[in-house]
PDB file of C-alpha atoms in Angstrom:
ATOM      1  CA  MET A  77      60.183 -64.214  -1.196  1.00  0.00           C
ATOM      2  CA  GLU A  78      57.688 -65.186   1.185  1.00  0.00           C
ATOM      3  CA  GLU A  79      58.656 -62.936   4.206  1.00  0.00           C
ATOM      4  CA  ALA A  80      58.624 -59.836   1.843  1.00  0.00           C
ATOM      5  CA  LEU A  81      55.036 -61.121   1.366  1.00  0.00           C
ATOM      6  CA  THR A  82      54.046 -61.082   4.704  1.00  0.00           C
ATOM      7  CA  THR A  83      55.643 -57.980   5.021  1.00  0.00           C
ATOM      8  CA  LEU A  84      53.823 -56.679   2.389  1.00  0.00           C
ATOM      9  CA  ALA A  85      50.515 -58.042   3.519  1.00  0.00           C
ATOM     10  CA  MET A  86      50.928 -56.585   6.817  1.00  0.00           C
ATOM     11  CA  PHE A  87      51.898 -53.273   5.660  1.00  0.00           C
ATOM     12  CA  GLY A  88      48.551 -53.683   2.525  1.00  0.00           C
ATOM     13  CA  SER A  89      46.456 -54.681   5.777  1.00  0.00           C
ATOM     14  CA  ILE A  90      47.705 -51.871   8.313  1.00  0.00           C
ATOM     15  CA  PHE A  91      47.425 -49.613   4.833  1.00  0.00           C
ATOM     16  CA  GLY A  92      44.462 -50.774   3.369  1.00  0.00           C
ATOM     17  CA  GLY A  93      42.555 -50.522   6.667  1.00  0.00           C
ATOM     18  CA  VAL A  94      43.884 -46.669   7.390  1.00  0.00           C
ATOM     19  CA  ALA A  95      42.644 -46.193   3.599  1.00  0.00           C
ATOM     20  CA  LEU A  96      39.049 -48.095   4.814  1.00  0.00           C
ATOM     21  CA  MET A  97      38.802 -46.119   7.828  1.00  0.00           C
ATOM     22  CA  THR A  98      39.595 -42.814   5.950  1.00  0.00           C
ATOM     23  CA  TYR A  99      37.144 -43.710   3.359  1.00  0.00           C
ATOM     24  CA  VAL A 100      34.482 -44.602   5.535  1.00  0.00           C
ATOM     25  CA  SER A 101      35.390 -41.389   7.678  1.00  0.00           C
ATOM     26  CA  GLY A 102      34.975 -39.152   4.659  1.00  0.00           C
ATOM     27  CA  ARG A 103      31.648 -40.886   3.558  1.00  0.00           C
ATOM     28  CA  GLN A 104      30.393 -40.117   6.640  1.00  0.00           C
ATOM     29  CA  LYS A 105      31.611 -36.825   7.136  1.00  0.00           C
ATOM     30  CA  ILE A 106      29.795 -35.913   3.161  1.00  0.00           C
ATOM     31  CA  GLU A 107      26.593 -37.951   4.615  1.00  0.00           C
ATOM     32  CA  LEU A 108      26.707 -35.555   7.610  1.00  0.00           C
ATOM     33  CA  LEU A 109      27.371 -32.601   5.587  1.00  0.00           C
ATOM     34  CA  ARG A 110      24.429 -33.636   2.865  1.00  0.00           C
ATOM     35  CA  GLU A 111      21.949 -33.549   6.131  1.00  0.00           C
ATOM     36  CA  LYS A 112      23.035 -30.777   7.457  1.00  0.00           C
ATOM     37  CA  THR A 113      22.534 -28.667   4.633  1.00  0.00           C
ATOM     38  CA  ARG A 114      18.991 -30.614   3.784  1.00  0.00           C
ATOM     39  CA  LEU A 115      18.082 -29.331   7.479  1.00  0.00           C
ATOM     40  CA  ALA A 116      19.368 -25.411   6.778  1.00  0.00           C
ATOM     41  CA  GLU A 117      17.120 -25.755   4.152  1.00  0.00           C
ATOM     42  CA  ALA A 118      14.089 -27.077   5.627  1.00  0.00           C
ATOM     43  CA  GLN A 119      14.313 -24.080   8.256  1.00  0.00           C
ATOM     44  CA  ARG A 120      14.803 -21.159   5.753  1.00  0.00           C
ATOM     45  CA  LEU A 121      11.808 -22.357   4.072  1.00  0.00           C
ATOM     46  CA  ALA A 122      10.103 -23.111   7.030  1.00  0.00           C
ATOM     47  CA  LEU A 123      10.842 -19.088   8.086  1.00  0.00           C
ATOM     48  CA  PRO A 124       8.311 -16.229   6.821  1.00  0.00           C
ATOM     49  CA  PRO A 125      10.251 -14.177   4.525  1.00  0.00           C
ATOM     50  CA  ALA A 126      11.843 -10.751   5.917  1.00  0.00           C
ATOM     51  CA  ALA A 127       9.541  -8.206   5.717  1.00  0.00           C
ATOM     52  CA  ALA A 128      10.467  -5.271   2.730  1.00  0.00           C
ATOM     53  CA  PRO A 129      11.816  -2.093   4.713  1.00  0.00           C
ATOM     54  CA  ALA A 130       9.508   0.840   5.174  1.00  0.00           C
ATOM     55  CA  ASP A 131       9.479   3.169   2.713  1.00  0.00           C
ATOM     56  CA  PRO A 132      11.037   6.329   4.269  1.00  0.00           C
ATOM     57  CA  HIS A 133       9.004   8.671   1.758  1.00  0.00           C
ATOM     58  CA  ALA A 134       5.631   6.812   2.228  1.00  0.00           C
ATOM     59  CA  ALA A 135       2.895   8.766   4.147  1.00  0.00           C
ATOM     60  CA  PRO A 136       3.330   5.864   7.765  1.00  0.00           C
ATOM     61  CA  ALA A 137       6.577   6.528   7.564  1.00  0.00           C
ATOM     62  CA  LEU A 138       6.269  10.609   7.532  1.00  0.00           C
ATOM     63  CA  ALA A 139       3.448  10.492   9.881  1.00  0.00           C
ATOM     64  CA  LEU A 140       5.823   9.222  12.442  1.00  0.00           C
ATOM     65  CA  ARG A 141       8.173  12.256  12.158  1.00  0.00           C
ATOM     66  CA  LEU A 142       5.477  14.726  13.037  1.00  0.00           C
ATOM     67  CA  PRO A 143       4.540  16.706  15.969  1.00  0.00           C
ATOM     68  CA  GLU A 144       1.471  15.828  18.608  1.00  0.00           C
ATOM     69  CA  PRO A 145      -1.387  16.362  17.513  1.00  0.00           C
ATOM     70  CA  GLN A 146      -0.603  16.538  13.475  1.00  0.00           C
ATOM     71  CA  ARG A 147       0.539  13.274  14.151  1.00  0.00           C
ATOM     72  CA  THR A 148      -2.662  11.714  15.580  1.00  0.00           C
ATOM     73  CA  GLN A 149      -4.149  13.561  12.591  1.00  0.00           C
ATOM     74  CA  ALA A 150      -2.515  11.904  10.055  1.00  0.00           C
ATOM     75  CA  LEU A 151      -2.417   8.921  11.676  1.00  0.00           C
ATOM     76  CA  ARG A 152      -6.191   8.681  11.906  1.00  0.00           C
ATOM     77  CA  LEU A 153      -6.395   9.324   7.753  1.00  0.00           C
ATOM     78  CA  LEU A 154      -4.209   7.077   6.892  1.00  0.00           C
ATOM     79  CA  CYS A 155      -6.559   4.456   9.265  1.00  0.00           C
ATOM     80  CA  GLN A 156      -9.773   6.179   6.878  1.00  0.00           C
ATOM     81  CA  LEU A 157      -7.983   5.200   3.715  1.00  0.00           C
ATOM     82  CA  ALA A 158      -6.978   1.602   5.431  1.00  0.00           C
ATOM     83  CA  ASP A 159     -10.684   1.217   6.278  1.00  0.00           C
ATOM     84  CA  ALA A 160     -12.319   2.640   2.688  1.00  0.00           C
ATOM     85  CA  PRO A 161     -14.454  -0.008   1.467  1.00  0.00           C
ATOM     86  CA  ALA A 162     -13.270  -1.658  -1.883  1.00  0.00           C
ATOM     87  CA  ASP A 163     -17.162  -0.997  -3.652  1.00  0.00           C
ATOM     88  CA  LEU A 164     -17.209   2.925  -3.602  1.00  0.00           C
ATOM     89  CA  ASP A 165     -18.390   4.543  -6.555  1.00  0.00           C
ATOM     90  CA  PRO A 166     -15.329   5.052  -9.148  1.00  0.00           C
ATOM     91  CA  ARG A 167     -15.323   8.809  -8.201  1.00  0.00           C
ATOM     92  CA  SER A 168     -15.055   8.221  -4.665  1.00  0.00           C
ATOM     93  CA  ALA A 169     -12.216   5.216  -4.913  1.00  0.00           C
ATOM     94  CA  TYR A 170      -9.888   7.725  -7.366  1.00  0.00           C
ATOM     95  CA  LEU A 171     -10.169  10.317  -4.543  1.00  0.00           C
ATOM     96  CA  VAL A 172      -8.909   7.464  -2.083  1.00  0.00           C
ATOM     97  CA  ARG A 173      -6.541   6.303  -4.131  1.00  0.00           C
ATOM     98  CA  GLN A 174      -4.616   9.616  -4.780  1.00  0.00           C
ATOM     99  CA  THR A 175      -4.955  10.870  -1.560  1.00  0.00           C
ATOM    100  CA  GLN A 176      -3.083   7.058  -0.242  1.00  0.00           C
ATOM    101  CA  ALA A 177      -0.161   8.042  -3.114  1.00  0.00           C
ATOM    102  CA  GLU A 178      -0.036  11.664  -3.423  1.00  0.00           C
ATOM    103  CA  TYR A 179      -2.048  14.244  -1.709  1.00  0.00           C
ATOM    104  CA  LEU A 180      -1.711  13.027   1.913  1.00  0.00           C
ATOM    105  CA  PRO A 181       2.106  12.029   1.398  1.00  0.00           C
ATOM    106  CA  ALA A 182       2.956  15.697  -0.433  1.00  0.00           C
ATOM    107  CA  THR A 183       1.155  17.792   2.341  1.00  0.00           C
ATOM    108  CA  LEU A 184       3.520  15.584   5.063  1.00  0.00           C
ATOM    109  CA  ARG A 185       6.940  15.964   2.780  1.00  0.00           C
ATOM    110  CA  ALA A 186       6.233  19.838   1.972  1.00  0.00           C
ATOM    111  CA  TYR A 187       5.667  20.275   5.838  1.00  0.00           C
ATOM    112  CA  LEU A 188       8.915  17.800   6.956  1.00  0.00           C
ATOM    113  CA  ASP A 189      10.780  19.719   4.470  1.00  0.00           C
ATOM    114  CA  LEU A 190      10.506  23.408   6.370  1.00  0.00           C
ATOM    115  CA  HIS A 191      13.818  24.630   6.987  1.00  0.00           C
ATOM    116  CA  ASP A 192      14.706  27.270   9.395  1.00  0.00           C
ATOM    117  CA  GLY A 193      15.029  30.002   6.924  1.00  0.00           C
ATOM    118  CA  ALA A 194      11.258  28.774   5.595  1.00  0.00           C
ATOM    119  CA  ARG A 195       9.775  28.781   9.372  1.00  0.00           C
ATOM    120  CA  ARG A 196      10.790  32.617  10.455  1.00  0.00           C
ATOM    121  CA  ARG A 197       9.568  33.513   6.416  1.00  0.00           C
ATOM    122  CA  LEU A 198       5.816  32.283   7.617  1.00  0.00           C
ATOM    123  CA  ALA A 199       6.082  33.358  11.043  1.00  0.00           C
ATOM    124  CA  ALA A 200       6.880  36.959   9.693  1.00  0.00           C
ATOM    125  CA  GLN A 201       3.720  36.338   7.681  1.00  0.00           C
ATOM    126  CA  GLY A 202       1.942  35.482  11.256  1.00  0.00           C
ATOM    127  CA  LEU A 203       1.628  31.737  10.236  1.00  0.00           C
ATOM    128  CA  ASP A 204       2.453  28.747  12.288  1.00  0.00           C
ATOM    129  CA  PRO A 205       3.741  25.700  10.414  1.00  0.00           C
ATOM    130  CA  GLU A 206       1.886  23.650  12.783  1.00  0.00           C
ATOM    131  CA  THR A 207      -1.311  25.496  12.186  1.00  0.00           C
ATOM    132  CA  LEU A 208      -0.533  25.501   8.656  1.00  0.00           C
ATOM    133  CA  LEU A 209      -0.480  21.586   8.522  1.00  0.00           C
ATOM    134  CA  SER A 210      -3.276  20.773  10.607  1.00  0.00           C
ATOM    135  CA  GLU A 211      -5.696  23.362   8.408  1.00  0.00           C
ATOM    136  CA  GLN A 212      -4.516  21.241   5.412  1.00  0.00           C
ATOM    137  CA  LEU A 213      -4.979  17.852   7.255  1.00  0.00           C
ATOM    138  CA  GLY A 214      -8.393  18.366   8.280  1.00  0.00           C
ATOM    139  CA  LEU A 215      -9.360  19.862   4.583  1.00  0.00           C
ATOM    140  CA  ILE A 216      -7.936  16.154   3.369  1.00  0.00           C
ATOM    141  CA  GLY A 217      -9.788  14.486   6.154  1.00  0.00           C
ATOM    142  CA  GLU A 218     -13.568  16.469   5.345  1.00  0.00           C
ATOM    143  CA  GLY A 219     -13.082  15.516   1.737  1.00  0.00           C
ATOM    144  CA  LEU A 220     -11.954  11.998   2.644  1.00  0.00           C
ATOM    145  CA  GLU A 221     -14.908  11.956   4.806  1.00  0.00           C
ATOM    146  CA  ASP A 222     -17.356  13.068   2.410  1.00  0.00           C
ATOM    147  CA  ALA A 223     -16.281  10.765  -0.350  1.00  0.00           C
ATOM    148  CA  LEU A 224     -16.702   7.633   1.862  1.00  0.00           C
ATOM    149  CA  ARG A 225     -20.257   8.967   3.387  1.00  0.00           C
ATOM    150  CA  LEU A 226     -21.295   9.986  -0.375  1.00  0.00           C
ATOM    151  CA  ASP A 227     -22.352   7.763  -3.013  1.00  0.00           C
ATOM    152  CA  HIS A 228     -21.790   9.607  -6.010  1.00  0.00           C
ATOM    153  CA  ALA A 229     -22.685   7.484  -8.660  1.00  0.00           C
ATOM    154  CA  ALA A 230     -26.269   7.171  -7.062  1.00  0.00           C
ATOM    155  CA  ALA A 231     -26.799  11.114  -7.562  1.00  0.00           C
ATOM    156  CA  ASP A 232     -24.726  10.566 -10.762  1.00  0.00           C
ATOM    157  CA  ARG A 233     -27.715   8.356 -11.757  1.00  0.00           C
ATOM    158  CA  VAL A 234     -30.831  10.599  -9.862  1.00  0.00           C
ATOM    159  CA  LEU A 235     -29.233  14.368 -11.888  1.00  0.00           C
ATOM    160  CA  THR A 236     -29.133  12.228 -15.341  1.00  0.00           C
ATOM    161  CA  GLN A 237     -32.641  10.659 -14.747  1.00  0.00           C
ATOM    162  CA  GLY A 238     -33.973  13.508 -13.958  1.00  0.00           C
ATOM    163  CA  ARG A 239     -32.460  15.368 -17.408  1.00  0.00           C
ATOM    164  CA  PHE A 240     -33.912  12.107 -19.295  1.00  0.00           C
ATOM    165  CA  LEU A 241     -37.239  13.094 -17.688  1.00  0.00           C
ATOM    166  CA  ARG A 242     -37.272  17.070 -18.414  1.00  0.00           C
ATOM    167  CA  GLU A 243     -36.146  15.898 -22.036  1.00  0.00           C
ATOM    168  CA  ARG A 244     -39.253  13.531 -22.389  1.00  0.00           C
ATOM    169  CA  PHE A 245     -41.851  15.250 -20.751  1.00  0.00           C
ATOM    170  CA  GLN A 246     -41.289  18.690 -20.565  1.00  0.00           C
ATOM    171  CA  THR A 247     -43.106  21.249 -23.185  1.00  0.00           C
ATOM    172  CA  PRO A 248     -40.874  23.737 -24.646  1.00  0.00           C
ATOM    173  CA  ASP A 249     -41.123  27.237 -22.778  1.00  0.00           C
ATOM    174  CA  LEU A 250     -42.581  28.492 -26.465  1.00  0.00           C
ATOM    175  CA  LEU A 251     -45.176  26.426 -26.057  1.00  0.00           C
ATOM    176  CA  LEU A 252     -46.459  26.763 -23.081  1.00  0.00           C
ATOM    177  CA  ASP A 253     -47.666  30.538 -23.841  1.00  0.00           C
ATOM    178  CA  GLU A 254     -49.798  29.613 -26.712  1.00  0.00           C
ATOM    179  CA  PRO A 255     -53.223  28.172 -26.357  1.00  0.00           C
ATOM    180  CA  ALA A 256     -53.722  24.191 -26.975  1.00  0.00           C
ATOM    181  CA  PRO A 257     -55.680  23.638 -30.614  1.00  0.00           C
ATOM    182  CA  GLU A 258     -58.997  22.895 -29.892  1.00  0.00           C
ATOM    183  CA  PRO A 259     -59.446  19.178 -30.561  1.00  0.00           C
ATOM    184  CA  SER A 260     -62.119  19.268 -33.817  1.00  0.00           C
ATOM    185  CA  ARG A 261     -65.455  18.246 -33.441  1.00  0.00           C
ATOM    186  CA  ARG A 262     -66.766  15.537 -35.745  1.00  0.00           C
ATOM    187  CA  GLY A 263     -70.591  15.944 -35.284  1.00  0.00           C
TER     188      GLY A 263
END
């Protein structure tokens, strides 16, 4: 019996040691995996978020597809829009927003959507698509420059004040033709 116990103890110590080594090795692997996961998470958080893909229908993306010199013209307009002051009067701010969101992109899309048939039709009328685009971009540029240069609110205040003063102090035309009444003298 002693021999069986010795043999059992020997097998137990061998297999127990192997089991213990497997247990320790497994725990080390788990800890190593946890550490790698923590490092990967820290690196992911440290990286800046990926930039959103550019909208292919936005004015900057459309402008890059234009021929020269219209491309430069459109990019100049985009720079003016981006540099517009934040404290514009409401009318100018609206015009800047609309130009950026609708007017300029619609103009660029209209040109870029021209097919060969449409180009031939314009050519038959003596019109060059590039010249038309330049004219349209010029109109947008002039309107934008006026909006950025003018303070519509100040002009409105002057006009309103003028109307107010005319209402308060200007005598009606009918009274101008009549002689003013003589002040009565008491004497």
